[in-house]
Amino acid sequence: MMTLKLSVSILVIFFLLNIFQCSSEVLYIPVTKDASTLQYIIEVGQKTPLIPTKLLLHLGGKSLWVDCTNSTTQTSSTYKSAVCNSTECSMAKSYGCGDCKFRSELQPGCNNNTCYIWGENPIKKMYHDGSEVAEDVLTIGSSPGVLVTLPQFVFTCLIDPYMLEKLADGVTGFGQTTPITIPNQLGSDPRFSRKFGMCLSSSTTSRGIIFIGPSPYYVYNPKKIDISNDLAYTKLLVNKRGFLLTDEYYFQMSSIRVAGQDVPLNKTLLIINKKRHGTDGTSISTAIPYTILHTTFYDSVKTAFINALPKNVTIVEPPPMSPFATCFSSENIKSTNVGPEVPPIDIVFYKPSVFWRIYGANSMIQVSKDVMCLAFVRQDQTWLPSIVIGGYQLEENLLVFDLPGRKIGFSSSLNLKQTSCSEYDNTIMDKVPF
Ligand SMILES: *[C@@H]1O[C@H](CO)[C@@H](O)[C@H](O)[C@H]1NC(C)=O
Ligand SMILES: *[C@@H]1O[C@H](CO)[C@@H](O)[C@H](O)[C@H]1NC(C)=O
Ligand SMILES: *[C@@H]1O[C@H](CO)[C@@H](O)[C@H](O)[C@H]1NC(C)=O
Ligand SMILES: *[C@@H]1O[C@H](CO)[C@@H](O)[C@H](O)[C@H]1NC(C)=O
Ligand SMILES: *[C@@H]1O[C@H](CO)[C@@H](O)[C@H](O)[C@H]1NC(C)=O
């Protein structure tokens, strides 16, 4: 009797410990910056037998989707299309259901009695209504030394070659609201949580990292440091822009400072305008290389930036075909450990003391031997977000997306801590085939 009681309580203790340990795991997913397209790419394994699949990192994606155009490479003994009205269909927020109409023979991406959703190519801004909902094995990243495999990951499968233009094999789907996005499906696994950190590398030869699960998130300098400390947090916002559009992350901000001074902005444009179908506001996109600013915002920032530069820095014509409108001779611009010495640009959150500081490494780009440009794009954003933070500004910064806490944290440049997004423990990937 006594032994039985004891073993039950020991079992209970083990069970509790196990839960505690399990939910504190971090999944590491390396992110490569592609040298030719400047896209951020995650490589996963899919299907049975497992094949490596390269996906564009798309924060705002509603689902992980892959190219299923080539039926001869699509065989997988574990592929299952989602039967109409199944749990998978409702998880995917599917709007339609039916039989295969794009092909004469059934294949992955074209099955009978299956539901579908919209697929999105965020590079070409193209959408396709026949993205088949399915489930299959997914191998993604590593949880220190252990390959993480999800036997029934819900994703979508597309058989339209045009949708794949300018992309590798598909798109990640890292959105916040749809239950089938990567953070939401991994977050419902007891090992992880609906919190993730993203640290993009500025180098095309050493990989950055996504951490999924609760912090600390460690890198080395060479001491082990937790880069999730001292972040500036602001509110994460959801902007429902209709079924077709994406699941982008928006965040609350109140002004932009250049060299410590507020620049004049029409503050109305910083708030998501529900009456105009969710235009305006500030979003983040890993599918665009440089931050886009509403024309009036760009002009204000540019003026303040030029005024704050030393007088011996000369303005030069932007190179032809360049996306940038403001360039300088790099002759009198010194370099520092956080890039060219230029006025810092602050994205101020809900009060003046809480902000994300952008230094020269993220605000300036060397376009030729003697010319540097302000790495922001001036664009008419009338029916779009007023600001879209793009990849270049995020590199070597940690962003923490805390979905349950509905907040997002920014670290500023990791160069300040003498480290970078590539300085994580590379041995964690030893057992991972890609
Ligand atoms: C499909 O994939 C196979 C095997 O990789 C390849 O030989 C074939 O050319 C591909 N077909 C098309 C239409 O791309
Ligand atoms: C199944 O789902 C479709 C739409 O996806 C809906 O029109 C239909 O009524 C549903 N059928 C049942 C039996 O629930
Ligand atoms: C799939 O549906 C099509 C059209 O509804 C039908 O002609 C075909 O026989 C079905 N195929 C299978 C294998 O059930
Ligand atoms: C600010 O932008 C809003 C929305 O476009 C516009 O209605 C308003 O007139 C602008 N305010 C100023 C002062 O320009
Ligand atoms: C340019 O001006 C700055 C600030 O006025 C000064 O510190 C710097 O030495 C000057 N550089 C050159 C090359 O004259």
Short mmCIF file of C-alpha atoms and ligand atoms in Angstrom, two decimals:
data_model
loop_
_atom_site.label_atom_id
_atom_site.label_comp_id
_atom_site.label_asym_id
_atom_site.label_seq_id
_atom_site.Cartn_x
_atom_site.Cartn_y
_atom_site.Cartn_z
CA MET A 1 0.00 0.00 0.00
CA MET A 2 2.76 2.32 1.07
CA THR A 3 4.89 1.62 -2.01
CA LEU A 4 1.95 2.14 -4.28
CA LYS A 5 1.23 5.56 -2.75
CA LEU A 6 4.86 6.51 -3.04
CA SER A 7 5.16 5.49 -6.65
CA VAL A 8 1.99 7.37 -7.54
CA SER A 9 3.31 10.55 -5.99
CA ILE A 10 6.68 10.03 -7.63
CA LEU A 11 4.89 9.57 -10.90
CA VAL A 12 2.96 12.78 -10.28
CA ILE A 13 6.19 14.62 -9.50
CA PHE A 14 7.82 13.27 -12.63
CA PHE A 15 4.78 14.20 -14.63
CA LEU A 16 4.82 17.77 -13.32
CA LEU A 17 8.57 18.11 -13.82
CA ASN A 18 8.21 16.77 -17.29
CA ILE A 19 5.54 19.34 -18.18
CA PHE A 20 7.67 22.06 -16.69
CA GLN A 21 10.73 21.02 -18.65
CA CYS A 22 8.84 20.40 -21.85
CA SER A 23 7.14 23.77 -22.02
CA SER A 24 10.46 25.53 -21.53
CA GLU A 25 12.03 24.26 -24.72
CA VAL A 26 13.21 26.53 -27.49
CA LEU A 27 13.06 25.53 -31.11
CA TYR A 28 15.84 27.02 -33.25
CA ILE A 29 15.12 27.64 -36.92
CA PRO A 30 18.05 29.00 -38.96
CA VAL A 31 17.27 31.72 -41.53
CA THR A 32 19.42 32.25 -44.62
CA LYS A 33 19.62 35.54 -46.50
CA ASP A 34 19.68 34.67 -50.18
CA ALA A 35 22.47 36.55 -51.94
CA SER A 36 20.70 37.10 -55.25
CA THR A 37 17.11 37.88 -54.15
CA LEU A 38 17.87 39.25 -50.64
CA GLN A 39 15.00 37.05 -49.45
CA TYR A 40 15.07 35.43 -46.03
CA ILE A 41 14.73 31.68 -46.44
CA ILE A 42 13.90 28.86 -44.03
CA GLU A 43 14.60 25.29 -45.03
CA VAL A 44 12.28 22.58 -43.73
CA GLY A 45 11.72 18.91 -44.49
CA GLN A 46 8.37 17.77 -45.77
CA LYS A 47 6.62 14.56 -46.83
CA THR A 48 7.54 10.88 -46.57
CA PRO A 49 10.26 10.26 -47.59
CA LEU A 50 11.44 13.65 -46.33
CA ILE A 51 12.48 16.18 -48.96
CA PRO A 52 14.16 19.53 -48.24
CA THR A 53 11.91 22.49 -49.00
CA LYS A 54 12.97 26.16 -49.13
CA LEU A 55 10.38 28.62 -47.93
CA LEU A 56 10.29 32.41 -48.04
CA LEU A 57 10.04 33.76 -44.51
CA HIS A 58 6.74 35.66 -44.57
CA LEU A 59 5.69 37.00 -41.19
CA GLY A 60 2.22 37.94 -42.39
CA GLY A 61 1.43 34.64 -44.13
CA LYS A 62 -1.79 32.86 -43.23
CA SER A 63 -0.47 29.37 -43.94
CA LEU A 64 2.67 27.52 -44.88
CA TRP A 65 2.22 26.77 -48.57
CA VAL A 66 4.31 24.74 -50.94
CA ASP A 67 4.51 24.32 -54.67
CA CYS A 68 2.71 21.17 -55.78
CA THR A 69 2.86 21.91 -59.51
CA ASN A 70 5.11 19.03 -60.45
CA SER A 71 3.09 15.89 -59.77
CA THR A 72 6.10 13.62 -60.25
CA THR A 73 7.94 15.13 -57.27
CA GLN A 74 4.85 15.29 -55.08
CA THR A 75 4.52 11.69 -53.97
CA SER A 76 4.28 11.38 -50.22
CA SER A 77 2.86 8.37 -48.42
CA THR A 78 1.68 10.61 -45.58
CA TYR A 79 -0.02 13.42 -47.57
CA LYS A 80 -3.70 13.78 -46.67
CA SER A 81 -5.90 16.44 -48.21
CA ALA A 82 -8.43 17.95 -45.79
CA VAL A 83 -11.89 16.46 -46.23
CA CYS A 84 -14.65 19.06 -46.55
CA ASN A 85 -16.00 20.31 -43.22
CA SER A 86 -13.20 18.65 -41.25
CA THR A 87 -11.36 20.20 -38.28
CA GLU A 88 -8.44 21.02 -40.61
CA CYS A 89 -10.77 23.02 -42.87
CA SER A 90 -12.12 25.07 -39.98
CA MET A 91 -8.61 25.54 -38.56
CA ALA A 92 -7.54 26.90 -41.94
CA LYS A 93 -10.64 29.18 -41.99
CA SER A 94 -11.46 27.73 -45.36
CA TYR A 95 -14.17 29.50 -47.33
CA GLY A 96 -14.81 26.84 -49.95
CA CYS A 97 -14.85 23.18 -50.73
CA GLY A 98 -15.12 20.97 -53.79
CA ASP A 99 -13.60 18.57 -56.31
CA CYS A 100 -10.38 18.88 -58.28
CA LYS A 101 -10.94 21.23 -61.20
CA PHE A 102 -7.42 22.17 -62.31
CA ARG A 103 -6.19 18.73 -63.37
CA SER A 104 -7.64 15.67 -65.09
CA GLU A 105 -6.00 13.36 -62.55
CA LEU A 106 -6.02 13.76 -58.83
CA GLN A 107 -2.70 14.72 -57.21
CA PRO A 108 -1.52 16.63 -54.14
CA GLY A 109 -2.98 20.10 -54.59
CA CYS A 110 -5.96 18.79 -56.52
CA ASN A 111 -8.21 16.32 -54.72
CA ASN A 112 -11.94 15.68 -54.52
CA ASN A 113 -14.10 16.68 -51.55
CA THR A 114 -11.36 18.95 -50.23
CA CYS A 115 -11.36 22.46 -48.83
CA TYR A 116 -9.16 25.31 -50.00
CA ILE A 117 -8.08 28.80 -49.03
CA TRP A 118 -6.29 31.70 -50.70
CA GLY A 119 -2.58 31.34 -51.30
CA GLU A 120 -0.40 34.44 -51.42
CA ASN A 121 2.87 35.30 -53.12
CA PRO A 122 3.97 38.33 -51.08
CA ILE A 123 6.81 39.21 -53.46
CA LYS A 124 4.58 39.53 -56.51
CA LYS A 125 1.51 40.46 -54.41
CA MET A 126 -0.40 37.69 -56.17
CA TYR A 127 -3.22 35.61 -54.76
CA HIS A 128 -4.72 32.29 -55.79
CA ASP A 129 -8.06 30.98 -54.57
CA GLY A 130 -7.36 27.26 -54.97
CA SER A 131 -4.80 26.50 -52.32
CA GLU A 132 -5.63 22.98 -51.11
CA VAL A 133 -5.64 22.44 -47.35
CA ALA A 134 -3.71 19.29 -46.40
CA GLU A 135 -1.59 17.71 -43.73
CA ASP A 136 1.75 15.95 -43.89
CA VAL A 137 4.96 15.45 -41.95
CA LEU A 138 6.95 18.62 -41.28
CA THR A 139 10.49 18.68 -39.94
CA ILE A 140 11.49 22.12 -38.79
CA GLY A 141 14.59 23.37 -36.98
CA SER A 142 16.11 21.83 -33.92
CA SER A 143 15.37 21.84 -30.23
CA PRO A 144 18.96 21.64 -28.96
CA GLY A 145 20.26 18.68 -30.88
CA VAL A 146 16.87 17.14 -31.52
CA LEU A 147 15.20 17.35 -34.89
CA VAL A 148 11.64 18.57 -34.42
CA THR A 149 9.09 16.61 -36.42
CA LEU A 150 5.37 17.28 -36.51
CA PRO A 151 3.57 14.27 -38.01
CA GLN A 152 0.39 16.10 -39.02
CA PHE A 153 1.24 19.68 -39.83
CA VAL A 154 -1.58 21.52 -41.61
CA PHE A 155 -0.42 23.49 -44.64
CA THR A 156 -1.59 24.27 -48.16
CA CYS A 157 -0.54 22.95 -51.53
CA LEU A 158 -0.73 24.98 -54.74
CA ILE A 159 -0.58 23.87 -58.37
CA ASP A 160 -0.11 27.19 -60.14
CA PRO A 161 3.42 27.78 -61.49
CA TYR A 162 2.76 31.55 -61.71
CA MET A 163 2.28 31.68 -57.96
CA LEU A 164 5.79 30.42 -57.49
CA GLU A 165 7.51 33.10 -59.57
CA LYS A 166 10.34 34.76 -57.68
CA LEU A 167 10.04 32.22 -54.87
CA ALA A 168 11.95 29.12 -53.84
CA ASP A 169 9.56 26.23 -53.03
CA GLY A 170 6.90 28.12 -51.08
CA VAL A 171 6.11 30.50 -48.25
CA THR A 172 6.26 30.03 -44.48
CA GLY A 173 3.09 31.53 -43.02
CA PHE A 174 4.17 33.10 -39.75
CA GLY A 175 0.96 35.07 -39.11
CA GLN A 176 -0.70 35.69 -35.80
CA THR A 177 -4.44 35.00 -36.07
CA THR A 178 -5.02 31.99 -38.34
CA PRO A 179 -4.78 28.74 -36.30
CA ILE A 180 -2.64 27.00 -38.95
CA THR A 181 0.25 29.50 -38.98
CA ILE A 182 3.62 28.19 -37.78
CA PRO A 183 3.57 30.03 -34.40
CA ASN A 184 0.01 28.86 -33.74
CA GLN A 185 0.51 25.21 -34.72
CA LEU A 186 3.86 24.93 -32.91
CA GLY A 187 2.48 26.92 -29.98
CA SER A 188 -0.27 24.36 -29.47
CA ASP A 189 2.45 21.70 -29.06
CA PRO A 190 3.07 21.40 -25.29
CA ARG A 191 6.84 21.61 -25.87
CA PHE A 192 6.74 25.17 -27.20
CA SER A 193 4.72 28.36 -26.78
CA ARG A 194 3.14 31.06 -28.91
CA LYS A 195 6.10 33.31 -28.43
CA PHE A 196 8.99 33.67 -30.86
CA GLY A 197 12.11 35.72 -31.44
CA MET A 198 13.36 36.68 -34.87
CA CYS A 199 16.97 37.67 -35.48
CA LEU A 200 17.83 38.18 -39.16
CA SER A 201 21.44 38.17 -40.27
CA SER A 202 22.84 40.94 -42.46
CA SER A 203 25.23 38.42 -43.99
CA THR A 204 24.47 36.06 -46.84
CA THR A 205 27.09 33.62 -45.58
CA SER A 206 26.16 33.19 -41.91
CA ARG A 207 22.61 32.36 -40.93
CA GLY A 208 20.30 34.24 -38.57
CA ILE A 209 17.81 32.48 -36.33
CA ILE A 210 14.20 32.23 -35.22
CA PHE A 211 13.65 31.05 -31.64
CA ILE A 212 10.22 29.55 -30.96
CA GLY A 213 9.26 29.13 -27.32
CA PRO A 214 9.85 31.07 -24.12
CA SER A 215 13.01 33.18 -23.71
CA PRO A 216 15.91 33.35 -22.70
CA TYR A 217 17.30 33.48 -26.24
CA TYR A 218 21.05 33.04 -26.12
CA VAL A 219 23.88 34.16 -28.40
CA TYR A 220 27.62 34.44 -27.67
CA ASN A 221 29.97 37.46 -27.62
CA PRO A 222 31.92 35.13 -26.79
CA LYS A 223 30.20 34.98 -23.36
CA LYS A 224 26.72 33.49 -23.45
CA ILE A 225 24.21 36.37 -23.28
CA ASP A 226 20.42 36.52 -23.24
CA ILE A 227 19.50 38.96 -25.99
CA SER A 228 15.84 38.97 -24.97
CA ASN A 229 16.73 41.21 -22.01
CA ASP A 230 16.15 44.99 -22.20
CA LEU A 231 13.83 45.10 -25.16
CA ALA A 232 11.52 48.03 -25.84
CA TYR A 233 7.98 46.64 -26.02
CA THR A 234 4.88 47.97 -27.67
CA LYS A 235 1.39 46.69 -28.37
CA LEU A 236 1.01 44.16 -31.18
CA LEU A 237 -2.07 44.93 -33.28
CA VAL A 238 -4.25 42.81 -35.53
CA ASN A 239 -5.59 44.49 -38.65
CA LYS A 240 -8.43 42.57 -40.23
CA ARG A 241 -8.25 43.57 -43.87
CA GLY A 242 -10.59 40.97 -45.33
CA PHE A 243 -10.26 37.32 -46.29
CA LEU A 244 -7.90 37.91 -49.20
CA LEU A 245 -5.30 39.90 -47.37
CA THR A 246 -2.61 38.75 -45.07
CA ASP A 247 -2.19 38.22 -41.37
CA GLU A 248 0.46 40.96 -41.00
CA TYR A 249 1.80 42.15 -37.66
CA TYR A 250 1.01 45.79 -36.90
CA PHE A 251 2.30 47.64 -33.85
CA GLN A 252 1.52 50.77 -31.92
CA MET A 253 3.85 53.75 -32.37
CA SER A 254 3.45 57.47 -31.81
CA SER A 255 6.27 59.32 -33.58
CA ILE A 256 9.62 59.23 -35.35
CA ARG A 257 12.66 61.05 -33.97
CA VAL A 258 15.79 61.94 -35.88
CA ALA A 259 18.84 62.85 -33.75
CA GLY A 260 16.53 62.98 -30.73
CA GLN A 261 14.02 65.44 -32.26
CA ASP A 262 10.45 64.59 -33.25
CA VAL A 263 9.89 65.02 -36.98
CA PRO A 264 6.56 66.49 -38.11
CA LEU A 265 4.15 63.70 -39.08
CA ASN A 266 0.40 63.56 -39.64
CA LYS A 267 -0.35 61.43 -36.58
CA THR A 268 -3.71 60.33 -37.99
CA LEU A 269 -1.77 58.19 -40.47
CA LEU A 270 -0.08 56.28 -37.64
CA ILE A 271 -3.39 54.77 -36.56
CA ILE A 272 -5.07 51.92 -38.43
CA ASN A 273 -8.07 53.50 -40.14
CA LYS A 274 -11.00 51.10 -39.71
CA LYS A 275 -13.30 53.35 -41.74
CA ARG A 276 -10.93 53.02 -44.70
CA HIS A 277 -10.71 49.20 -44.55
CA GLY A 278 -7.67 49.08 -42.32
CA THR A 279 -5.35 51.39 -44.25
CA ASP A 280 -2.59 53.41 -42.50
CA GLY A 281 -0.80 52.26 -39.32
CA THR A 282 2.61 50.55 -39.06
CA SER A 283 3.29 46.97 -40.09
CA ILE A 284 6.30 44.68 -40.45
CA SER A 285 7.17 42.64 -43.52
CA THR A 286 10.06 40.25 -44.00
CA ALA A 287 9.02 40.00 -47.67
CA ILE A 288 10.26 43.51 -48.52
CA PRO A 289 13.96 44.37 -48.40
CA TYR A 290 13.72 48.01 -47.16
CA THR A 291 11.31 49.96 -44.99
CA ILE A 292 8.66 51.83 -46.93
CA LEU A 293 7.57 55.26 -45.71
CA HIS A 294 4.49 57.22 -46.74
CA THR A 295 5.74 60.07 -48.99
CA THR A 296 5.10 62.79 -46.39
CA PHE A 297 6.83 60.73 -43.68
CA TYR A 298 9.81 60.11 -45.92
CA ASP A 299 10.14 63.81 -46.73
CA SER A 300 10.05 64.79 -43.03
CA VAL A 301 12.63 62.18 -42.08
CA LYS A 302 14.89 63.10 -44.98
CA THR A 303 14.87 66.81 -44.12
CA ALA A 304 15.59 66.19 -40.45
CA PHE A 305 18.29 63.65 -41.30
CA ILE A 306 20.12 65.98 -43.70
CA ASN A 307 19.91 68.85 -41.21
CA ALA A 308 21.41 66.70 -38.47
CA LEU A 309 24.37 65.51 -40.57
CA PRO A 310 27.70 67.36 -40.35
CA LYS A 311 27.93 70.12 -43.00
CA ASN A 312 30.89 68.47 -44.73
CA VAL A 313 28.76 65.48 -45.78
CA THR A 314 27.67 66.10 -49.36
CA ILE A 315 24.43 65.03 -51.01
CA VAL A 316 24.81 63.20 -54.32
CA GLU A 317 22.44 61.92 -57.00
CA PRO A 318 21.06 58.44 -56.34
CA PRO A 319 22.42 55.86 -58.79
CA PRO A 320 20.07 55.08 -61.70
CA MET A 321 17.48 52.34 -61.00
CA SER A 322 18.11 52.58 -57.30
CA PRO A 323 15.07 52.30 -54.99
CA PHE A 324 16.56 55.06 -52.83
CA ALA A 325 15.98 58.80 -53.19
CA THR A 326 18.55 60.29 -50.81
CA CYS A 327 22.24 59.56 -51.15
CA PHE A 328 25.49 60.94 -49.81
CA SER A 329 29.15 60.86 -50.59
CA SER A 330 30.58 58.49 -48.01
CA GLU A 331 33.81 60.52 -47.90
CA ASN A 332 33.17 62.37 -44.63
CA ILE A 333 31.02 59.73 -42.97
CA LYS A 334 32.93 57.92 -40.23
CA SER A 335 32.21 54.35 -39.36
CA THR A 336 31.40 53.05 -35.88
CA ASN A 337 30.58 49.65 -34.40
CA VAL A 338 26.91 50.32 -35.28
CA GLY A 339 27.65 51.29 -38.86
CA PRO A 340 28.10 54.70 -40.51
CA GLU A 341 28.05 57.57 -38.03
CA VAL A 342 24.75 59.27 -38.91
CA PRO A 343 21.87 60.68 -36.84
CA PRO A 344 19.97 57.84 -35.14
CA ILE A 345 16.35 57.32 -36.14
CA ASP A 346 13.97 56.38 -33.32
CA ILE A 347 10.64 54.67 -33.78
CA VAL A 348 8.86 55.93 -30.66
CA PHE A 349 6.21 53.65 -29.20
CA TYR A 350 3.48 54.74 -26.76
CA LYS A 351 5.58 57.26 -24.80
CA PRO A 352 8.84 59.18 -25.47
CA SER A 353 11.03 56.97 -23.27
CA VAL A 354 10.05 53.74 -25.05
CA PHE A 355 11.52 53.50 -28.51
CA TRP A 356 13.43 51.37 -31.00
CA ARG A 357 16.66 53.06 -32.10
CA ILE A 358 17.88 52.52 -35.67
CA TYR A 359 21.62 53.19 -36.13
CA GLY A 360 23.61 53.71 -39.33
CA ALA A 361 24.10 49.96 -39.88
CA ASN A 362 20.33 49.71 -40.43
CA SER A 363 19.55 53.17 -41.82
CA MET A 364 22.33 53.55 -44.42
CA ILE A 365 23.33 51.30 -47.28
CA GLN A 366 26.56 51.41 -49.27
CA VAL A 367 25.52 51.37 -52.95
CA SER A 368 28.96 51.94 -54.47
CA LYS A 369 32.50 52.63 -53.31
CA ASP A 370 31.84 56.31 -52.59
CA VAL A 371 28.07 56.50 -52.22
CA MET A 372 25.75 55.64 -49.34
CA CYS A 373 21.99 56.04 -49.36
CA LEU A 374 19.28 56.36 -46.77
CA ALA A 375 17.94 52.79 -46.84
CA PHE A 376 14.25 53.74 -46.86
CA VAL A 377 11.83 53.75 -49.77
CA ARG A 378 9.51 56.68 -50.47
CA GLN A 379 6.17 55.37 -51.71
CA ASP A 380 2.56 56.38 -52.13
CA GLN A 381 0.85 54.38 -49.39
CA THR A 382 -2.62 55.88 -49.71
CA TRP A 383 -4.49 52.56 -49.36
CA LEU A 384 -1.72 50.76 -47.51
CA PRO A 385 0.06 50.91 -44.15
CA SER A 386 1.80 54.31 -43.75
CA ILE A 387 4.98 52.52 -42.66
CA VAL A 388 6.08 48.99 -43.50
CA ILE A 389 9.23 47.99 -41.64
CA GLY A 390 11.34 45.89 -44.03
CA GLY A 391 14.16 43.39 -43.67
CA TYR A 392 17.22 45.66 -43.82
CA GLN A 393 16.10 47.65 -40.78
CA LEU A 394 15.53 44.44 -38.79
CA GLU A 395 18.90 42.79 -39.42
CA GLU A 396 21.10 42.16 -36.38
CA ASN A 397 18.19 43.23 -34.16
CA LEU A 398 16.13 40.79 -32.09
CA LEU A 399 12.36 41.13 -32.34
CA VAL A 400 10.25 39.22 -29.84
CA PHE A 401 6.66 38.44 -30.82
CA ASP A 402 4.70 37.60 -27.68
CA LEU A 403 1.34 36.55 -29.08
CA PRO A 404 -0.41 35.66 -25.77
CA GLY A 405 0.89 38.94 -24.27
CA ARG A 406 -0.11 40.81 -27.47
CA LYS A 407 3.16 42.71 -27.47
CA ILE A 408 6.30 43.00 -29.56
CA GLY A 409 9.81 43.81 -28.34
CA PHE A 410 12.75 45.37 -30.22
CA SER A 411 16.37 45.04 -29.09
CA SER A 412 18.11 47.64 -31.32
CA SER A 413 21.42 46.66 -32.94
CA LEU A 414 23.12 43.63 -31.39
CA ASN A 415 26.40 45.22 -32.50
CA LEU A 416 26.04 47.33 -29.33
CA LYS A 417 26.52 44.08 -27.39
CA GLN A 418 29.46 43.02 -29.59
CA THR A 419 27.44 40.16 -31.04
CA SER A 420 25.14 39.34 -33.97
CA CYS A 421 22.21 37.18 -34.99
CA SER A 422 24.61 34.47 -36.27
CA GLU A 423 26.44 33.98 -32.98
CA TYR A 424 24.13 31.30 -31.64
CA ASP A 425 25.26 27.84 -30.68
CA ASN A 426 25.72 26.28 -34.11
CA THR A 427 26.02 22.77 -32.69
CA ILE A 428 22.25 22.79 -32.11
CA MET A 429 21.90 22.12 -35.82
CA ASP A 430 24.39 19.24 -35.94
CA LYS A 431 21.74 16.54 -36.31
CA VAL A 432 19.58 18.49 -38.71
CA PRO A 433 20.08 17.49 -42.35
CA PHE A 434 19.56 21.01 -43.75
C1 LIG B 1 9.19 17.42 -62.44
O1 LIG B 1 10.24 16.89 -61.64
C2 LIG B 1 11.00 15.88 -62.30
C3 LIG B 1 11.97 15.27 -61.29
O2 LIG B 1 12.69 16.28 -60.60
C4 LIG B 1 11.70 16.52 -63.49
O3 LIG B 1 12.44 15.53 -64.18
C5 LIG B 1 10.64 17.10 -64.45
O4 LIG B 1 11.26 17.79 -65.50
C6 LIG B 1 9.74 18.08 -63.70
N1 LIG B 1 8.64 18.50 -64.56
C7 LIG B 1 8.29 19.78 -64.71
C8 LIG B 1 7.11 20.02 -65.60
O5 LIG B 1 8.86 20.69 -64.15
C1 LIG B 2 -19.55 22.10 -45.44
O1 LIG B 2 -18.81 23.30 -45.68
C2 LIG B 2 -19.34 24.08 -46.72
C3 LIG B 2 -18.43 25.27 -46.93
O2 LIG B 2 -17.10 24.95 -46.69
C4 LIG B 2 -20.76 24.51 -46.38
O3 LIG B 2 -21.30 25.25 -47.46
C5 LIG B 2 -21.62 23.28 -46.10
O4 LIG B 2 -22.89 23.68 -45.65
C6 LIG B 2 -20.97 22.39 -45.05
N1 LIG B 2 -21.73 21.16 -44.93
C7 LIG B 2 -22.05 20.64 -43.77
C8 LIG B 2 -22.78 19.32 -43.82
O5 LIG B 2 -21.78 21.17 -42.70
C1 LIG B 3 -13.42 13.48 -58.61
O1 LIG B 3 -14.47 14.37 -58.96
C2 LIG B 3 -14.70 14.42 -60.37
C3 LIG B 3 -15.68 15.56 -60.62
O2 LIG B 3 -16.59 15.72 -59.58
C4 LIG B 3 -15.22 13.07 -60.81
O3 LIG B 3 -15.47 13.08 -62.23
C5 LIG B 3 -14.15 12.01 -60.50
O4 LIG B 3 -14.62 10.71 -60.82
C6 LIG B 3 -13.79 12.08 -59.03
N1 LIG B 3 -12.62 11.19 -58.82
C7 LIG B 3 -12.57 10.30 -57.84
C8 LIG B 3 -11.34 9.44 -57.78
O5 LIG B 3 -13.46 10.17 -57.02
C1 LIG B 4 -3.89 63.85 -41.95
O1 LIG B 4 -4.29 62.71 -42.70
C2 LIG B 4 -5.70 62.53 -42.71
C3 LIG B 4 -5.97 61.19 -43.41
O2 LIG B 4 -5.42 61.17 -44.69
C4 LIG B 4 -6.34 63.70 -43.41
O3 LIG B 4 -7.75 63.52 -43.43
C5 LIG B 4 -5.98 64.98 -42.68
O4 LIG B 4 -6.49 66.09 -43.39
C6 LIG B 4 -4.47 65.11 -42.54
N1 LIG B 4 -4.18 66.22 -41.65
C7 LIG B 4 -3.34 67.19 -42.00
C8 LIG B 4 -3.13 68.24 -40.98
O5 LIG B 4 -2.78 67.21 -43.08
C1 LIG B 5 33.40 66.82 -40.85
O1 LIG B 5 32.68 67.54 -39.87
C2 LIG B 5 32.63 66.91 -38.59
C3 LIG B 5 31.69 67.67 -37.68
O2 LIG B 5 31.68 69.04 -37.95
C4 LIG B 5 34.06 66.81 -38.04
O3 LIG B 5 34.03 66.18 -36.77
C5 LIG B 5 34.88 66.01 -39.00
O4 LIG B 5 36.22 65.98 -38.57
C6 LIG B 5 34.83 66.61 -40.40
N1 LIG B 5 35.51 65.68 -41.31
C7 LIG B 5 36.44 66.09 -42.17
C8 LIG B 5 37.10 65.01 -42.99
O5 LIG B 5 36.75 67.25 -42.28
#
